[in-house]
PDB file of C-alpha atoms and ligand atoms in Angstrom:
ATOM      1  CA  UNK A   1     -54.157-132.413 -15.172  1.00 81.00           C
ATOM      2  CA  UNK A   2     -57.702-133.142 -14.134  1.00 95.00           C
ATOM      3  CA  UNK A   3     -59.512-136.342 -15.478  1.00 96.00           C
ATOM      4  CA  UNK A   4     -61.431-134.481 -18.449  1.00 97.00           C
ATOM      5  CA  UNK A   5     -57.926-133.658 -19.716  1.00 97.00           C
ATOM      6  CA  UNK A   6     -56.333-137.022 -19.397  1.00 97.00           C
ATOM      7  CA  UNK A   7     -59.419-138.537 -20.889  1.00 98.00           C
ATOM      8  CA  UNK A   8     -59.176-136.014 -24.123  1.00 98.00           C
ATOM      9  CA  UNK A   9     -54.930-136.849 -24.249  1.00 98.00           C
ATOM     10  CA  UNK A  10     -55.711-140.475 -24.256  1.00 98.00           C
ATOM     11  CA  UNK A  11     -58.309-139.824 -26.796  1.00 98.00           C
ATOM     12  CA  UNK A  12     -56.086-137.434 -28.838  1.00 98.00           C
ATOM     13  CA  UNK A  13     -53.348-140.680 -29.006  1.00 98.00           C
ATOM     14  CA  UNK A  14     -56.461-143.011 -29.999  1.00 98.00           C
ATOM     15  CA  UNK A  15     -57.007-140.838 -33.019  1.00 98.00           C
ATOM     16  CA  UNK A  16     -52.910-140.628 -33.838  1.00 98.00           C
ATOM     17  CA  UNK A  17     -53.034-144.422 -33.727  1.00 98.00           C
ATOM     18  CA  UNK A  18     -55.688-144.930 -35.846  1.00 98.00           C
ATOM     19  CA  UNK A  19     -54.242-142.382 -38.554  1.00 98.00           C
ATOM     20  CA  UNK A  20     -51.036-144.721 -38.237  1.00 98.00           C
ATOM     21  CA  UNK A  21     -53.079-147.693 -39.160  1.00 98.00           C
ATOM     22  CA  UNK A  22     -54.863-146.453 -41.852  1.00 97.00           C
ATOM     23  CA  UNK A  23     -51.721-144.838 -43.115  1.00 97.00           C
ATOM     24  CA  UNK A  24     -49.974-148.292 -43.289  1.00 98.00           C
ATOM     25  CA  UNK A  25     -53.255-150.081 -44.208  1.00 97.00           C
ATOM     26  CA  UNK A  26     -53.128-148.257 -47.485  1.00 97.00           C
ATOM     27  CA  UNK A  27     -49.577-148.702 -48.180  1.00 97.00           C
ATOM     28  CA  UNK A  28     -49.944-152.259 -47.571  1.00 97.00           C
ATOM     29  CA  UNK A  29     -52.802-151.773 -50.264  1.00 96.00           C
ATOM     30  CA  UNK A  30     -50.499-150.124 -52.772  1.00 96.00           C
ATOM     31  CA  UNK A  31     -48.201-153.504 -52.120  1.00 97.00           C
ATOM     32  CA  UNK A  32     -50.564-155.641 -52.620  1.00 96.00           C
ATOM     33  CA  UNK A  33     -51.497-154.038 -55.981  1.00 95.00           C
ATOM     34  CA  UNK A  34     -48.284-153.968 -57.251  1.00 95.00           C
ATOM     35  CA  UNK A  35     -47.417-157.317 -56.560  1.00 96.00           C
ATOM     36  CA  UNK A  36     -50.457-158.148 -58.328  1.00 95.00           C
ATOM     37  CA  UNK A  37     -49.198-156.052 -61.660  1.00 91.00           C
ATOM     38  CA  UNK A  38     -45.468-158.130 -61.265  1.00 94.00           C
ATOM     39  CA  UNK A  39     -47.099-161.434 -61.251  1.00 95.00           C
ATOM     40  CA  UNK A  40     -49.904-161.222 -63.946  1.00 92.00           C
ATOM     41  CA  UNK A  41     -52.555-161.758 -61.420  1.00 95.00           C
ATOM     42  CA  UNK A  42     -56.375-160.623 -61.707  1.00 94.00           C
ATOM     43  CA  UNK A  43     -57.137-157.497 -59.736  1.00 95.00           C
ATOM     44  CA  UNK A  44     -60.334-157.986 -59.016  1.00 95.00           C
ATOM     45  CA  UNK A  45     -60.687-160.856 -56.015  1.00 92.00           C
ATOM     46  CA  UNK A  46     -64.302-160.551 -54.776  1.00 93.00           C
ATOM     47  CA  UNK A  47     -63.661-164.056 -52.309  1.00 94.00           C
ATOM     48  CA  UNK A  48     -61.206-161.922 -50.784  1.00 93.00           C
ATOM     49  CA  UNK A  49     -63.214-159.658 -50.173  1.00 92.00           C
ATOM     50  CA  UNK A  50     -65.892-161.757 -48.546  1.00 95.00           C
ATOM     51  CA  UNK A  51     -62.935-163.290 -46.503  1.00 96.00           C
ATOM     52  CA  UNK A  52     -62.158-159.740 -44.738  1.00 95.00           C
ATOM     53  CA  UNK A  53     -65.907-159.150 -44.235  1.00 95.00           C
ATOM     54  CA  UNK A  54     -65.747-162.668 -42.588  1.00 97.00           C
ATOM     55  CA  UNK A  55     -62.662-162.183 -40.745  1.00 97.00           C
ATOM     56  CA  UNK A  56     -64.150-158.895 -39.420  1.00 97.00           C
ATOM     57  CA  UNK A  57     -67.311-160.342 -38.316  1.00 97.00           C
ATOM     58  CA  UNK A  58     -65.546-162.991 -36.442  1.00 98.00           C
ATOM     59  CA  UNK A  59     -63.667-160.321 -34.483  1.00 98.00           C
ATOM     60  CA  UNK A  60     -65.894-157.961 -33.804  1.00 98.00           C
ATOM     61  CA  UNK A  61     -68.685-160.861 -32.251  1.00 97.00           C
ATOM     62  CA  UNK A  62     -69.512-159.767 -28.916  1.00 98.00           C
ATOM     63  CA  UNK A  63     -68.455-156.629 -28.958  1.00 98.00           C
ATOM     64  CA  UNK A  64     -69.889-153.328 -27.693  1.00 98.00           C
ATOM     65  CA  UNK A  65     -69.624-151.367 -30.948  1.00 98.00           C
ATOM     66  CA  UNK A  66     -69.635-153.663 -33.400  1.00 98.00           C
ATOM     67  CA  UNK A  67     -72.281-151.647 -35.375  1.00 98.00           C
ATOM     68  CA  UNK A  68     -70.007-148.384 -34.941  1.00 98.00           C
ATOM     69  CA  UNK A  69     -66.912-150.244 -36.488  1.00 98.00           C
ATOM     70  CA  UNK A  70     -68.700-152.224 -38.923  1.00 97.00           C
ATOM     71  CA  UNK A  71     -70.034-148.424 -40.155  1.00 98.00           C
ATOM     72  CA  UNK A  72     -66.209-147.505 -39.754  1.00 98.00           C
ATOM     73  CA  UNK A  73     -65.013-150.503 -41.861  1.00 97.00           C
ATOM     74  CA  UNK A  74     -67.243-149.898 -44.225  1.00 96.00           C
ATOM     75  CA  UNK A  75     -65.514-146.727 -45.133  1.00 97.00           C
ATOM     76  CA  UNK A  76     -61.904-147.596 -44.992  1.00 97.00           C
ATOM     77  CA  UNK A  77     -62.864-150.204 -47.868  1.00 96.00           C
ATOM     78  CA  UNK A  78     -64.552-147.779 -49.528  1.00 96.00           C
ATOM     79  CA  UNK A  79     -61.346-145.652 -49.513  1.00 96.00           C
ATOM     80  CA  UNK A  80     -58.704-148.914 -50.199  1.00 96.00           C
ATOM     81  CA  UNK A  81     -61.090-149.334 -53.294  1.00 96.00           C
ATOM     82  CA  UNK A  82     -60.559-145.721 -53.964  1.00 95.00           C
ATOM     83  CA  UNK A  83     -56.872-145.985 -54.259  1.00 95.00           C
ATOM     84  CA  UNK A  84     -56.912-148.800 -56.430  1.00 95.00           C
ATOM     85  CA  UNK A  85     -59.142-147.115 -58.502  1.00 95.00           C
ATOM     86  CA  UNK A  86     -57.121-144.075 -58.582  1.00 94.00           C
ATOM     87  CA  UNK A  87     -53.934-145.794 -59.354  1.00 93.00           C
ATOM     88  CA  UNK A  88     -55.300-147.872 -62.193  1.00 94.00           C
ATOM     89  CA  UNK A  89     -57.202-144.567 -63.936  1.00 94.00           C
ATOM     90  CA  UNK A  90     -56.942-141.416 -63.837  1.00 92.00           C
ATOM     91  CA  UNK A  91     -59.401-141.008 -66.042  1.00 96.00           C
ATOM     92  CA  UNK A  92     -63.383-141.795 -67.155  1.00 98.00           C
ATOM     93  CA  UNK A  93     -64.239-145.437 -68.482  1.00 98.00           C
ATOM     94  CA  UNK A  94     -66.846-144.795 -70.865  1.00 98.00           C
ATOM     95  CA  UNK A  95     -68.626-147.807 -72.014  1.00 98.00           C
ATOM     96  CA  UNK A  96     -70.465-148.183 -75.473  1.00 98.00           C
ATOM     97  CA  UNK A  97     -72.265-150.890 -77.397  1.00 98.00           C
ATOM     98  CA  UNK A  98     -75.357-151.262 -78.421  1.00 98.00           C
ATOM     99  CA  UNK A  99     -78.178-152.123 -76.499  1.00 97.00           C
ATOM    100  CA  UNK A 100     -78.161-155.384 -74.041  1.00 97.00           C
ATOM    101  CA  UNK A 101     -74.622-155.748 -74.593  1.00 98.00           C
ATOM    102  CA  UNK A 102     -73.619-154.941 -70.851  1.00 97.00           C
ATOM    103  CA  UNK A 103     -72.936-151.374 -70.572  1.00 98.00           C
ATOM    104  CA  UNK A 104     -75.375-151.010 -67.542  1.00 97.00           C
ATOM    105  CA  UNK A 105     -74.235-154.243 -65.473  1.00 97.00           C
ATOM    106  CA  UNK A 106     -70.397-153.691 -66.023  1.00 98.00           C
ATOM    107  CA  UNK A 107     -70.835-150.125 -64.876  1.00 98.00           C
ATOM    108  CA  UNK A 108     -72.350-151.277 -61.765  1.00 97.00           C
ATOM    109  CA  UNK A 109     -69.968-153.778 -60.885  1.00 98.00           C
ATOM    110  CA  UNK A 110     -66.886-151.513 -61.190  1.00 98.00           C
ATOM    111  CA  UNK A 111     -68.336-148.429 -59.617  1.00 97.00           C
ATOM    112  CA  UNK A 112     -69.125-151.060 -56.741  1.00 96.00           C
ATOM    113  CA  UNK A 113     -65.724-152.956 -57.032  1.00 96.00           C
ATOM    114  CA  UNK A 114     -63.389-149.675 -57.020  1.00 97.00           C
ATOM    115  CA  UNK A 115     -65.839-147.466 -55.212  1.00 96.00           C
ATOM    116  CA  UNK A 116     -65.860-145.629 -58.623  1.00 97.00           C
ATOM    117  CA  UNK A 117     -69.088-142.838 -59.342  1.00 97.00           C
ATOM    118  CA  UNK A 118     -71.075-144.155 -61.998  1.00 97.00           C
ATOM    119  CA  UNK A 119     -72.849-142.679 -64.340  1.00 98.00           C
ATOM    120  CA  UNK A 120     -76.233-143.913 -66.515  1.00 98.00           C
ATOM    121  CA  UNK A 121     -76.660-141.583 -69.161  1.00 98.00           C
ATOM    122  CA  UNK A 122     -80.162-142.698 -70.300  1.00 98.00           C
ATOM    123  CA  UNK A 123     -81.207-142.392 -66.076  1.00 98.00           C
ATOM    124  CA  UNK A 124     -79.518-138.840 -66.162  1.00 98.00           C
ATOM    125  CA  UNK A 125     -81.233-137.404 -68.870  1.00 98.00           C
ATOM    126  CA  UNK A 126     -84.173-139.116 -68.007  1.00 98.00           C
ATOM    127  CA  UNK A 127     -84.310-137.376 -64.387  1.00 98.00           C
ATOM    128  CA  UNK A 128     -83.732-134.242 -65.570  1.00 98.00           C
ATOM    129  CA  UNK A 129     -86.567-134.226 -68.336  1.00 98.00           C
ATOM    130  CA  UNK A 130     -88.793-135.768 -65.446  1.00 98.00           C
ATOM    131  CA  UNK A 131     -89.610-138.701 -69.034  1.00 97.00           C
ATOM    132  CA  UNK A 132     -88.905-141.678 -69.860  1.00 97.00           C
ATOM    133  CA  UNK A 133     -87.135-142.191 -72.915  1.00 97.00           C
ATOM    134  CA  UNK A 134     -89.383-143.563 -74.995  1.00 96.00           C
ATOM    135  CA  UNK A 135     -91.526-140.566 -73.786  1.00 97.00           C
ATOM    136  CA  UNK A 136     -88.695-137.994 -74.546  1.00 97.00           C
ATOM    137  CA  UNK A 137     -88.325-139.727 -78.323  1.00 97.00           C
ATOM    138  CA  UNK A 138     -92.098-139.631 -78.354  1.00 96.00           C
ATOM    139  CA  UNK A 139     -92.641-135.832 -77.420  1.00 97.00           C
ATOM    140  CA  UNK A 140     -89.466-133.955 -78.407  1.00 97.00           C
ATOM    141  CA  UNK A 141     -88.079-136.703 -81.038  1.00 97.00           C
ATOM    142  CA  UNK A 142     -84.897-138.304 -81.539  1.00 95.00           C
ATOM    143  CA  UNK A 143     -82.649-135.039 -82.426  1.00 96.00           C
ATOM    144  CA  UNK A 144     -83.931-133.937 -79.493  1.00 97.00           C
ATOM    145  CA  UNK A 145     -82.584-136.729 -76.852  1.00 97.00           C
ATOM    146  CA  UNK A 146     -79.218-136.935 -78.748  1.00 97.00           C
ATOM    147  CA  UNK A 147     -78.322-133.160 -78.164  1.00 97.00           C
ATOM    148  CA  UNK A 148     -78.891-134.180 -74.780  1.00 98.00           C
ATOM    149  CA  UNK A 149     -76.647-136.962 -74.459  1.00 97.00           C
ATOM    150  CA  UNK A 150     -74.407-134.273 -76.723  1.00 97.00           C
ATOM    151  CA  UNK A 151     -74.527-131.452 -73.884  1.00 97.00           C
ATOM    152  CA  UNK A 152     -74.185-134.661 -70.706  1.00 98.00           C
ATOM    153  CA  UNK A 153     -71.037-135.837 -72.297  1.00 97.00           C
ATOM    154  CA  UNK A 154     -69.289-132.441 -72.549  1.00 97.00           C
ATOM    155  CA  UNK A 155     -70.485-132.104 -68.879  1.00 97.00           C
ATOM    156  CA  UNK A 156     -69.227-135.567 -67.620  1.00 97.00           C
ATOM    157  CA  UNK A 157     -65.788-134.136 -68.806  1.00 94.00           C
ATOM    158  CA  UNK A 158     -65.273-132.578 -65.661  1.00 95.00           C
ATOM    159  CA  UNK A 159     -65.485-135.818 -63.795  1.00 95.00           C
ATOM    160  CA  UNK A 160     -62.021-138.293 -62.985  1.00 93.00           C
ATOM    161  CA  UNK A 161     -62.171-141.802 -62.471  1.00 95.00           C
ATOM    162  CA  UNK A 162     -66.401-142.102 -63.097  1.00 97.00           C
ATOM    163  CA  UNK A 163     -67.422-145.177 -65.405  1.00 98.00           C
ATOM    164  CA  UNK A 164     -69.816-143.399 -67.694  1.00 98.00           C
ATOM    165  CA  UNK A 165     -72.619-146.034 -69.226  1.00 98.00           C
ATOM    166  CA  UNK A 166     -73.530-143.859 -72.814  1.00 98.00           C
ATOM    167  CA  UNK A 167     -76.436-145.049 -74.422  1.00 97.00           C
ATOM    168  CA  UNK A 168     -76.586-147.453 -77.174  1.00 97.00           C
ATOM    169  CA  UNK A 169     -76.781-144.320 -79.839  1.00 97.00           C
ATOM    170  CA  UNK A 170     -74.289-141.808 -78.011  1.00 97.00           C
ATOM    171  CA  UNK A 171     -71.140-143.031 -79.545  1.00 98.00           C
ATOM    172  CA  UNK A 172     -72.898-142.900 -83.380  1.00 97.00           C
ATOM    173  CA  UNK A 173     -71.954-139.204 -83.367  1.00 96.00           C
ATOM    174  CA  UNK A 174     -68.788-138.193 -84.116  1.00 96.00           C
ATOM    175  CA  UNK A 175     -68.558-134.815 -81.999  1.00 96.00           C
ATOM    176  CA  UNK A 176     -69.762-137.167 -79.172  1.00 97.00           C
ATOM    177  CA  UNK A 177     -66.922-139.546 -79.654  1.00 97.00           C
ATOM    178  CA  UNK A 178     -64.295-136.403 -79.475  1.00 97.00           C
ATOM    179  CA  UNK A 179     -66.375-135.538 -76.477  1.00 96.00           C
ATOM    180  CA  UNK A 180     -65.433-138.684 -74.573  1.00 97.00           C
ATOM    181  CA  UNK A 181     -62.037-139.016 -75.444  1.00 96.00           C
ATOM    182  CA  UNK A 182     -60.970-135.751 -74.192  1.00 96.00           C
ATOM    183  CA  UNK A 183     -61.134-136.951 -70.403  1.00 93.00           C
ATOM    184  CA  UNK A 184     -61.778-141.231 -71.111  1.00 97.00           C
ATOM    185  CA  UNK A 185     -60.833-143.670 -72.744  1.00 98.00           C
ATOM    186  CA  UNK A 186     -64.077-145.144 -74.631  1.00 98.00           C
ATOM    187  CA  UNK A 187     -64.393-149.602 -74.160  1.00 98.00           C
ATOM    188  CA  UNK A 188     -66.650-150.645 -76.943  1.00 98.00           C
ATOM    189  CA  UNK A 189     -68.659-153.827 -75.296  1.00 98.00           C
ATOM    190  CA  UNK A 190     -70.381-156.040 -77.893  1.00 98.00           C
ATOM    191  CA  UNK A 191     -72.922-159.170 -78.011  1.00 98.00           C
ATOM    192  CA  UNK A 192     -74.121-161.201 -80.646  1.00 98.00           C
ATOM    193  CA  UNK A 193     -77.622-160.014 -82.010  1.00 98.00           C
ATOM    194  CA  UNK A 194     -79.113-164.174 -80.504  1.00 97.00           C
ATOM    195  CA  UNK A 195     -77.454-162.485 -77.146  1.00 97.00           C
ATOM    196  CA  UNK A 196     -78.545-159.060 -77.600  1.00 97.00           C
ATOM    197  CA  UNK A 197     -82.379-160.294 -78.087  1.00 97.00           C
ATOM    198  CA  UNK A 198     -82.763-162.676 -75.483  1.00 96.00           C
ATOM    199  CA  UNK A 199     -81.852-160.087 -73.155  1.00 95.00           C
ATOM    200  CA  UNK A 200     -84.448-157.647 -74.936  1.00 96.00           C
ATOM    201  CA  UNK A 201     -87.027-159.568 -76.041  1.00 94.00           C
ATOM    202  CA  UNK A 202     -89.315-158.623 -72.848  1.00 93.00           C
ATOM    203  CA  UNK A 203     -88.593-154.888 -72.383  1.00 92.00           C
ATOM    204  CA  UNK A 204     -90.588-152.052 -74.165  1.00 90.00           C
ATOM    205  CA  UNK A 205     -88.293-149.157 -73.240  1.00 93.00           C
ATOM    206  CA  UNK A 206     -85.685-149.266 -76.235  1.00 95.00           C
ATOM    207  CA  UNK A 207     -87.898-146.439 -79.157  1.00 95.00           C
ATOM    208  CA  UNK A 208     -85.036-147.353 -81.331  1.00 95.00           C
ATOM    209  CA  UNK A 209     -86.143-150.884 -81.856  1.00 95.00           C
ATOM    210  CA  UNK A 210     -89.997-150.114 -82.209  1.00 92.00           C
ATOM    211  CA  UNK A 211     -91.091-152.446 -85.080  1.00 92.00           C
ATOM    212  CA  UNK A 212     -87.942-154.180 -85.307  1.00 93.00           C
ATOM    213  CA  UNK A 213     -87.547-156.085 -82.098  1.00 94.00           C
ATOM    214  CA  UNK A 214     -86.530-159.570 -83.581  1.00 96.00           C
ATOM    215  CA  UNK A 215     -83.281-161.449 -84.689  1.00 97.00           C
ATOM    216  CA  UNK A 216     -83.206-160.112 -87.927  1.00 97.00           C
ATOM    217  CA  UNK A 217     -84.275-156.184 -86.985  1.00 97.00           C
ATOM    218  CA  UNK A 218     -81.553-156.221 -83.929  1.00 98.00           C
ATOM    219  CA  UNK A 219     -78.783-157.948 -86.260  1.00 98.00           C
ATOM    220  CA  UNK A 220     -79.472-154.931 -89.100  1.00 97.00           C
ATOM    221  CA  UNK A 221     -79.211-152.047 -86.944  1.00 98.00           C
ATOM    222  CA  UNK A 222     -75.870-153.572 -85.197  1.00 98.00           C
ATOM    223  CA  UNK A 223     -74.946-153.758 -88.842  1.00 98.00           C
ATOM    224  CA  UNK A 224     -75.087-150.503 -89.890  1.00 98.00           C
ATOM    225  CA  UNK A 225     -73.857-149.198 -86.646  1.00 98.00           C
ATOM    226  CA  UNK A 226     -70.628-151.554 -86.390  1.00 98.00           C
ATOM    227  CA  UNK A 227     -68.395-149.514 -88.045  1.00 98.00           C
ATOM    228  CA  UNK A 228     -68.967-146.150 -86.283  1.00 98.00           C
ATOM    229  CA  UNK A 229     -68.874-148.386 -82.865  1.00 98.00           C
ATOM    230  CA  UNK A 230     -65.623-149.725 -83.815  1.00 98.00           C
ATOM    231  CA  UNK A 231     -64.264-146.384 -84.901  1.00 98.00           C
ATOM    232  CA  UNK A 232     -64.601-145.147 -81.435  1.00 98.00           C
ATOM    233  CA  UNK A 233     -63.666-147.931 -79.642  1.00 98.00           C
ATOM    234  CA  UNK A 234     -60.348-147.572 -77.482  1.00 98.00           C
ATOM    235  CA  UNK A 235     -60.786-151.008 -76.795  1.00 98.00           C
ATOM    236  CA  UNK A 236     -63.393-153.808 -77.878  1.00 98.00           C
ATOM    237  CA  UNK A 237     -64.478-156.525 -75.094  1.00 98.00           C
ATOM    238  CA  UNK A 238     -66.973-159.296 -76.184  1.00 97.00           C
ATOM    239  CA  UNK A 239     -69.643-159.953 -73.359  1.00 97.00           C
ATOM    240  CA  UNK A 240     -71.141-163.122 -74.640  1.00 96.00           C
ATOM    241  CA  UNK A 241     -70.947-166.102 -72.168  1.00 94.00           C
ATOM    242  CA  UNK A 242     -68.570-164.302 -69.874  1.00 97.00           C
ATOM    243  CA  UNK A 243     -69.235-163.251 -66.112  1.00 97.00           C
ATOM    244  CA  UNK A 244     -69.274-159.487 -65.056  1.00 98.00           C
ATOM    245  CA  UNK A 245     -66.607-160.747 -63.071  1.00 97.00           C
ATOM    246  CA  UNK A 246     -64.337-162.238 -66.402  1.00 98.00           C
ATOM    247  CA  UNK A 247     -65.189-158.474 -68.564  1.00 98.00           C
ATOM    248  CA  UNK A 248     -64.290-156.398 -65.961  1.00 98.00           C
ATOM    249  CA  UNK A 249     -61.009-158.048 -65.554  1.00 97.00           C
ATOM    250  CA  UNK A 250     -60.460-157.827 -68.990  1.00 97.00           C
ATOM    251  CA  UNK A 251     -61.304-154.940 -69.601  1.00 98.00           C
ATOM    252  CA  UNK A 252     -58.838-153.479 -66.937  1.00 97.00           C
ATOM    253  CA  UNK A 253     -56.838-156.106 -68.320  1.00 95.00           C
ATOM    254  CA  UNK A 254     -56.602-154.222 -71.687  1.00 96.00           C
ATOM    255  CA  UNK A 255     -56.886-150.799 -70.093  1.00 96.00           C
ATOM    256  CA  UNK A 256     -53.814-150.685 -68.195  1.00 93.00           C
ATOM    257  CA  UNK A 257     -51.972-152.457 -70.997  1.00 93.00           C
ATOM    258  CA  UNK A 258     -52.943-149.014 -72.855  1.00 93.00           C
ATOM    259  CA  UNK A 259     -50.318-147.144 -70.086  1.00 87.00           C
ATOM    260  CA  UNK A 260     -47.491-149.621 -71.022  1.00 81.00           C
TER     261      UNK A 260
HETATM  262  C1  S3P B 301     -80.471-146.210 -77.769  1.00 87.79           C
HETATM  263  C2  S3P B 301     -80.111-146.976 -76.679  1.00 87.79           C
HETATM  264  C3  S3P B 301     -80.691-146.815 -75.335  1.00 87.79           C
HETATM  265  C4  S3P B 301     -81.246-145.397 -75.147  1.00 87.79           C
HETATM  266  C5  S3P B 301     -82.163-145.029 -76.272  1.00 87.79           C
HETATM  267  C6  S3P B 301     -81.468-145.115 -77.648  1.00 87.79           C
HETATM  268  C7  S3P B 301     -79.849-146.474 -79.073  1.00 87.79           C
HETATM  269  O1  S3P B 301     -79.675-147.078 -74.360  1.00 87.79           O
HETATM  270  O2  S3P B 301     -80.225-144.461 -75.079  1.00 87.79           O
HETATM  271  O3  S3P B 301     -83.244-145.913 -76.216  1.00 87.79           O
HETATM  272  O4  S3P B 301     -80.013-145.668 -80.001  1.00 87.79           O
HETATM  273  O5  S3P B 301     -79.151-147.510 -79.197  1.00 87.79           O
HETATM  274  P1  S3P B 301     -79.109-148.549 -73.962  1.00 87.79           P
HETATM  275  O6  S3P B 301     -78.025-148.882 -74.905  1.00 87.79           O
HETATM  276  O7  S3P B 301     -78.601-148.366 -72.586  1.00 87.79           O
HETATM  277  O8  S3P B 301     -80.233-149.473 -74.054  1.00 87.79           O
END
């Protein structure tokens, strides 16, 4: 055996190592999320997870390829959030409410906490008509935007383990509500209308609320669309005065009660 070949074995047993690890690193993840489930304990620990990134750091000071393993890490914690993800649902989260009640930032944080795709519905449809939305309720109507969320929601059927962020209107349709059931399980996230117009009060992109964006306006609407919103709702989680942190634990909280 010449030195190329040696050099390529050695490298070849490198590579079976590191399969090894990984192997055990996610079975050691599966543990870990089990004994969570047995003792009642939150899933989501993001000063862990700041605590590994530290420990790694530490480590990998001084060394030659730190920016190569970093790169590496960065993936295998991708994937160990991927196999939480996978084991807590196998199927879409699709969040509801109306507007400013949270969809958008508790989509975020769980697609970024389990790795999970997530999907804006309003930013969807918006790319693809190359419009805002007020524009797209200006120019083609209301009707018009709603088949659209209509046609997205059959389509996001095909995806597993996506959180789905519907607009404030999507769930108000009945065939849309079948739509989302068939492949998620639909968490209904609500504010109080003092809640729900502090965080509006500055933005000009909501058409629904043209000429009605005060107390009184925001607290009709949720009014009238409470019932249908609660009619669809798998699960209700109320955002006021919580943390992203506190809903999303809930909210798996009360999702994986649903498999008991
Ligand atoms: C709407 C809510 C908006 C957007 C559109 C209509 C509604 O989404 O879809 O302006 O009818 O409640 P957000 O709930 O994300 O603001």
């Amino acid at each position: 055996m010449n030195d190329l070949e040696m050099y390529r074995e050695q490298l070849a047993l490198c590579d079976d190592k590191i399969i090894d690890a990984l192997a055990e690193r996610n079975a050691i993840i599966e543990k870990i999320m089990a004994y969570k489930e047995e003792y009642g304990m939150p899933i989501l620990q993001p000063h862990q997870e700041e605590k590994q990134q530290t420990r790694l750091m530490e480590k990998l000071e001084g060394n030659k390829y730190k920016k190569e393993i970093q790169d590496v890490f960065s993936c295998v914690r991708k994937n160990g959030k991927r196999i939480q993800a996978r084991k807590l649902f196998d199927y879409n989260i699709v969040l509801i409410g109306f507007m400013g009640t949270g969809k958008s930032t508790v989509s975020e944080y769980l697609s970024t906490m389990f790795a999970m795709k997530s999907v804006e519905m309003d930013q969807v449809i918006a790319e693809r008509e190359q419009m805002s939305i007020p524009d797209i309720f200006e120019t083609y109507g209301e009707e018009y935007f709603r088949n659209r969320e209509t046609e997205l929601l059959i389509e996001l059927q095909s995806e597993r383990g996506a959180v789905i962020s519907c607009g404030g209107g999507a769930a108000l349709r009945e065939c849309n509500v079948a739509e989302m059931k068939k492949n998620g399980r639909v968490v209904l996230l609500v504010a109080s209308p003092e809640v729900v117009y502090g965080r509006l009060k500055d933005v000009n992109d909501r058409p629904v609320l043209s000429g009605r964006k005060n107390l009184e306006g925001i607290s009709e609407l949720m009014e009238l669309r409470r019932g249908k919103y609660e009619a669809a709702a798998d699960i209700v989680i109320t955002t006021d005065n919580k943390s992203v942190l506190a809903i999303c634990e809930e909210l798996i909280q009360r999702l994986t009660e649903m498999d008991e």
